[in-house]
Short mmCIF file of C-alpha atoms in Angstrom, two decimals:
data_model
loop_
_atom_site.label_atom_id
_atom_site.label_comp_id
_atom_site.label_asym_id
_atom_site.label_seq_id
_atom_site.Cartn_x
_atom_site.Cartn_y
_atom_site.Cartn_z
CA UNK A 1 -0.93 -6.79 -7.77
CA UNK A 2 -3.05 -4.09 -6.08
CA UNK A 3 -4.82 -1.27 -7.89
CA UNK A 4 -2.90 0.88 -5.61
CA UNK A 5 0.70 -0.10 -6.54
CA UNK A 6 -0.60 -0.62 -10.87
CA UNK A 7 -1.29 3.44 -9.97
CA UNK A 8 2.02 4.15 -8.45
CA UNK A 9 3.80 2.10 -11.23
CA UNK A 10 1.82 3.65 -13.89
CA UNK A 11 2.17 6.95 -12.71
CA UNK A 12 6.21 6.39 -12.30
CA UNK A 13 6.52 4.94 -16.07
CA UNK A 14 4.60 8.09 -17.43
CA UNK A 15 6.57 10.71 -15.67
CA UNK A 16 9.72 8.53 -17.12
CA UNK A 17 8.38 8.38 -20.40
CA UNK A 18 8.15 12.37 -20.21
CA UNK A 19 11.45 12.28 -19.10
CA UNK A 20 12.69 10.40 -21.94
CA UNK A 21 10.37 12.33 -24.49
CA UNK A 22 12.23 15.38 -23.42
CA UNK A 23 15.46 14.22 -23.68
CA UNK A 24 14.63 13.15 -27.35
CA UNK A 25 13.63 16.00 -28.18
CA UNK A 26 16.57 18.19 -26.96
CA UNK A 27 19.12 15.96 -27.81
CA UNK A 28 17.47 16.01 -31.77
CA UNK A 29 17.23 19.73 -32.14
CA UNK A 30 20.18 21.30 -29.91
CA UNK A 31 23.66 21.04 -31.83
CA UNK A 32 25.88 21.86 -28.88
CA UNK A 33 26.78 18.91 -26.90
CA UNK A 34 27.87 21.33 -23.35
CA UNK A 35 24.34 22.21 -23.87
CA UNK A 36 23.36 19.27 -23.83
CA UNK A 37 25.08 17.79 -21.52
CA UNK A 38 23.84 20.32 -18.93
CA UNK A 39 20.17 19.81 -19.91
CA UNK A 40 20.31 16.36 -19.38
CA UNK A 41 22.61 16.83 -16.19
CA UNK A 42 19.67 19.35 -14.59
CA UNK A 43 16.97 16.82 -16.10
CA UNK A 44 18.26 13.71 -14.31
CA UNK A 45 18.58 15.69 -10.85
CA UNK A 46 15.26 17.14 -11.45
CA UNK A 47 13.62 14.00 -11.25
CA UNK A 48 16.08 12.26 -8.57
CA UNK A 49 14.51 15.32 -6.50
CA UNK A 50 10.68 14.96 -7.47
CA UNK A 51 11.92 10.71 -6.56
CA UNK A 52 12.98 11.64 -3.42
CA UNK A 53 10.83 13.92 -1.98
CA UNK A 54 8.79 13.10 0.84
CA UNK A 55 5.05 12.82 1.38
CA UNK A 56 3.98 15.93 3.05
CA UNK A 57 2.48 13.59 5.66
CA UNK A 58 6.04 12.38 6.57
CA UNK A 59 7.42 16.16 6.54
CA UNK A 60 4.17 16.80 8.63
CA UNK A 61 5.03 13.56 11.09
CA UNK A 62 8.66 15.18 11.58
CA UNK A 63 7.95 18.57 12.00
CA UNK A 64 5.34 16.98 15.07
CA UNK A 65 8.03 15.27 16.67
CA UNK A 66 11.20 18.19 16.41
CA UNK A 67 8.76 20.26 18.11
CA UNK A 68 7.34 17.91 21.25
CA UNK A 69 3.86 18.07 19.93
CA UNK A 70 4.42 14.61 19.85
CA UNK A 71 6.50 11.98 21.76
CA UNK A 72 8.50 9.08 19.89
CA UNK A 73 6.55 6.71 22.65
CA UNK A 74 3.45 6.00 23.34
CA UNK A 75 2.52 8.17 25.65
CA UNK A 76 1.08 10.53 22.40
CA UNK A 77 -0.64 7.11 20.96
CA UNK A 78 -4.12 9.05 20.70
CA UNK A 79 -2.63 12.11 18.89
CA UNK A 80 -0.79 9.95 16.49
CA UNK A 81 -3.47 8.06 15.62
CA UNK A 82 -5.59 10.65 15.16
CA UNK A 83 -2.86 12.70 13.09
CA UNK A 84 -2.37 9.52 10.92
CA UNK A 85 -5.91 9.08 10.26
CA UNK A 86 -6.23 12.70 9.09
CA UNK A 87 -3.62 12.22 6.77
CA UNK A 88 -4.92 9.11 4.61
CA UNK A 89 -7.97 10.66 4.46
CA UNK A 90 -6.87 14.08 2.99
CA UNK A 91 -3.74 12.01 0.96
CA UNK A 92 -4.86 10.89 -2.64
CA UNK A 93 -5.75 7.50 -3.53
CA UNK A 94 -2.00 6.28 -4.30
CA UNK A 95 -1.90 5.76 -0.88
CA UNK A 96 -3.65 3.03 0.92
CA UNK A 97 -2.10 2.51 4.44
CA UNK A 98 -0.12 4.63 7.33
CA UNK A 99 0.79 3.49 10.46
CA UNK A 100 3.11 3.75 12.78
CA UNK A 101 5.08 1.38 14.88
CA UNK A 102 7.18 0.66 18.43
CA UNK A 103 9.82 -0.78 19.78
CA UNK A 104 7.61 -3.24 22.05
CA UNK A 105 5.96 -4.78 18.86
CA UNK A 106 2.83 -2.28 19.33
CA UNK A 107 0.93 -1.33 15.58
CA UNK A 108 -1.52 0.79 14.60
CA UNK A 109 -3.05 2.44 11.31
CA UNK A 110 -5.61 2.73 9.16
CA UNK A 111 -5.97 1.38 5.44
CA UNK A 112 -7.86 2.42 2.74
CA UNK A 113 -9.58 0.33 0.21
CA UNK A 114 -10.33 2.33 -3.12
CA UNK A 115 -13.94 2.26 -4.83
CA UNK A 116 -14.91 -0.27 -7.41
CA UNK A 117 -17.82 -0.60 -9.53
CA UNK A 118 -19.68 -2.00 -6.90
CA UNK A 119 -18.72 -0.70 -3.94
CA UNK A 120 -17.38 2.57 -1.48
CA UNK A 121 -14.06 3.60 -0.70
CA UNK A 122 -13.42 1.92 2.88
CA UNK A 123 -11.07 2.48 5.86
CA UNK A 124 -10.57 -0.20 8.28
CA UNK A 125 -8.39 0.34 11.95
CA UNK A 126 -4.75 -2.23 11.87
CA UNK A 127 -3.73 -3.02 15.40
CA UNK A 128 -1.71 -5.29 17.21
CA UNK A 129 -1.32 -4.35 21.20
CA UNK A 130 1.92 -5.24 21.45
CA UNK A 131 4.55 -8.18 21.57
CA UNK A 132 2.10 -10.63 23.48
CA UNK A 133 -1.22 -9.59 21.84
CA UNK A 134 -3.51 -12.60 21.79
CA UNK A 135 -6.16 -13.27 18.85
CA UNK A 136 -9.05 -13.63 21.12
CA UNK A 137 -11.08 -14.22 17.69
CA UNK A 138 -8.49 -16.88 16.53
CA UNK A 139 -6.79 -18.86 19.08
CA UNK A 140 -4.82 -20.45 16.80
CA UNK A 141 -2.91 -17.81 16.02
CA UNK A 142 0.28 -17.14 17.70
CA UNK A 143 1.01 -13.64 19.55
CA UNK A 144 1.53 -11.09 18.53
CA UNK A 145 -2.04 -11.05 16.83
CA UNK A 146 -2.83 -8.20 14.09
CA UNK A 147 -6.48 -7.49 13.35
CA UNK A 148 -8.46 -5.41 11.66
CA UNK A 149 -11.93 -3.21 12.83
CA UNK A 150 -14.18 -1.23 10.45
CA UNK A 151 -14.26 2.80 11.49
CA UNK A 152 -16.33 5.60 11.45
CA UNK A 153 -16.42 8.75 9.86
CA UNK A 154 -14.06 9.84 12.59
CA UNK A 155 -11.62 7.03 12.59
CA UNK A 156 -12.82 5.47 15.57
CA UNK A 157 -12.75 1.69 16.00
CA UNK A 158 -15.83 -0.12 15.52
CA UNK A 159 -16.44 -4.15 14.83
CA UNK A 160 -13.91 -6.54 14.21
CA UNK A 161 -13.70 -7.82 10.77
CA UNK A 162 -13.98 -11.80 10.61
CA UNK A 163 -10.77 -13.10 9.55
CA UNK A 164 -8.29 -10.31 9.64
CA UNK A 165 -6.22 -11.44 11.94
CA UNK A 166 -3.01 -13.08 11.31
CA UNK A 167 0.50 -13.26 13.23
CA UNK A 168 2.01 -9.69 12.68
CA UNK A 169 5.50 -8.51 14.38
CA UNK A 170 6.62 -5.12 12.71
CA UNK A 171 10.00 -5.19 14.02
CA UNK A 172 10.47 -7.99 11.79
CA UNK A 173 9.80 -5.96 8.73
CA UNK A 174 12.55 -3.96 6.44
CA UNK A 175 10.25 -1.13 7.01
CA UNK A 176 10.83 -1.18 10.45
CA UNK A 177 14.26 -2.14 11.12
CA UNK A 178 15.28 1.20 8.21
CA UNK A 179 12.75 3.58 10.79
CA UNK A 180 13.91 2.41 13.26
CA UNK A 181 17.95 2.97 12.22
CA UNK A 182 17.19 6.11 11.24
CA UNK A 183 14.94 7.24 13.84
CA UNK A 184 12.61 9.31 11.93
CA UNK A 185 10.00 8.83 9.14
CA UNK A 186 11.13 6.98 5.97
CA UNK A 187 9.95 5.53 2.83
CA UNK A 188 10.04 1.94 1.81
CA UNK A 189 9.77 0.04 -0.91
CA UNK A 190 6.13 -0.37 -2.51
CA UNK A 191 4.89 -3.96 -0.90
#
């Protein structure tokens, strides 16, 4: 299990555990069960609300789109990528990838990998060209080809990184498939 998702789950169990400390407490002290029963009513769609809010990134990502400063295509693939890369960088740590995705099997984002001891936090560039993209660093692998390049500063692709490539088609994904139904930004489930 990645540090990432151990954050996201630990952060989810301690805002439940508040949730539930709460409760206690107001359920122990308050006598009148309406009063209770509306607490608990406004505490449960308190936190379906803080559940279901989106990332300001994907808010951000819509907003970009409504208003044509972006097209759903690629003809804005620069802008996008750029946009995306601005946003893990000025997102916290819980999140470690964003990318986007189309309907001809083309991927791109970046990924953050959080500090350790030992070393930097690191951003690396995910791409796959599209449907046919060939490995030209692994043959063996079967199109479409995801790999992975080192950035700098700026998000700009650098070197390949030795074995990062595997067979990658998006549209094959849940993630893809629910984005793709709904035709805007969406959540999914943590991987």
């Amino acid at each position: 299990m990645g540090l990432d998702r151990k954050k996201r789950i630990m952060r989810f169990c301690f805002f439940v555990l508040c949730f539930i400390t709460l409760l206690s407490i107001i359920l122990i002290d308050a006598s009148d069960t309406t009063a209770n029963s509306e607490v608990v009513s406004r505490s449960i769609d308190a936190i379906q609300n803080f559940l279901s809010a989106p990332l300001p990134s994907s808010v951000q990502n819509e907003l970009a789109f409504e208003s044509e400063l972006l097209s759903r295509d690629q003809s804005s693939f620069n802008e996008m990528i750029q946009l995306i890369w601005s946003q893990l960088r000025a997102s916290d740590s819980s999140v470690s990838f964003i990318y986007i995705s189309f309907t001809n099997g083309m991927f791109a984002g970046y990924r953050r990998t959080p500090a350790t001891a030992t070393t930097n936090v690191s951003y690396e560039f995910v791409y796959v060209a599209d449907e046919n993209a060939t490995c030209s660093q692994n043959t063996s692998i079967q199109s479409p080809c995801r790999s992975s390049y080192s950035v700098d500063e700026y998000g700009n692709q650098k070197d390949y990184i030795p074995n990062s490539s595997i067979r990658y088609d998006p549209r094959n994904r849940t993630w893809y498939i629910a984005a793709n139904e709904s035709r805007s930004s969406i959540w999914s489930n943590v991987y």
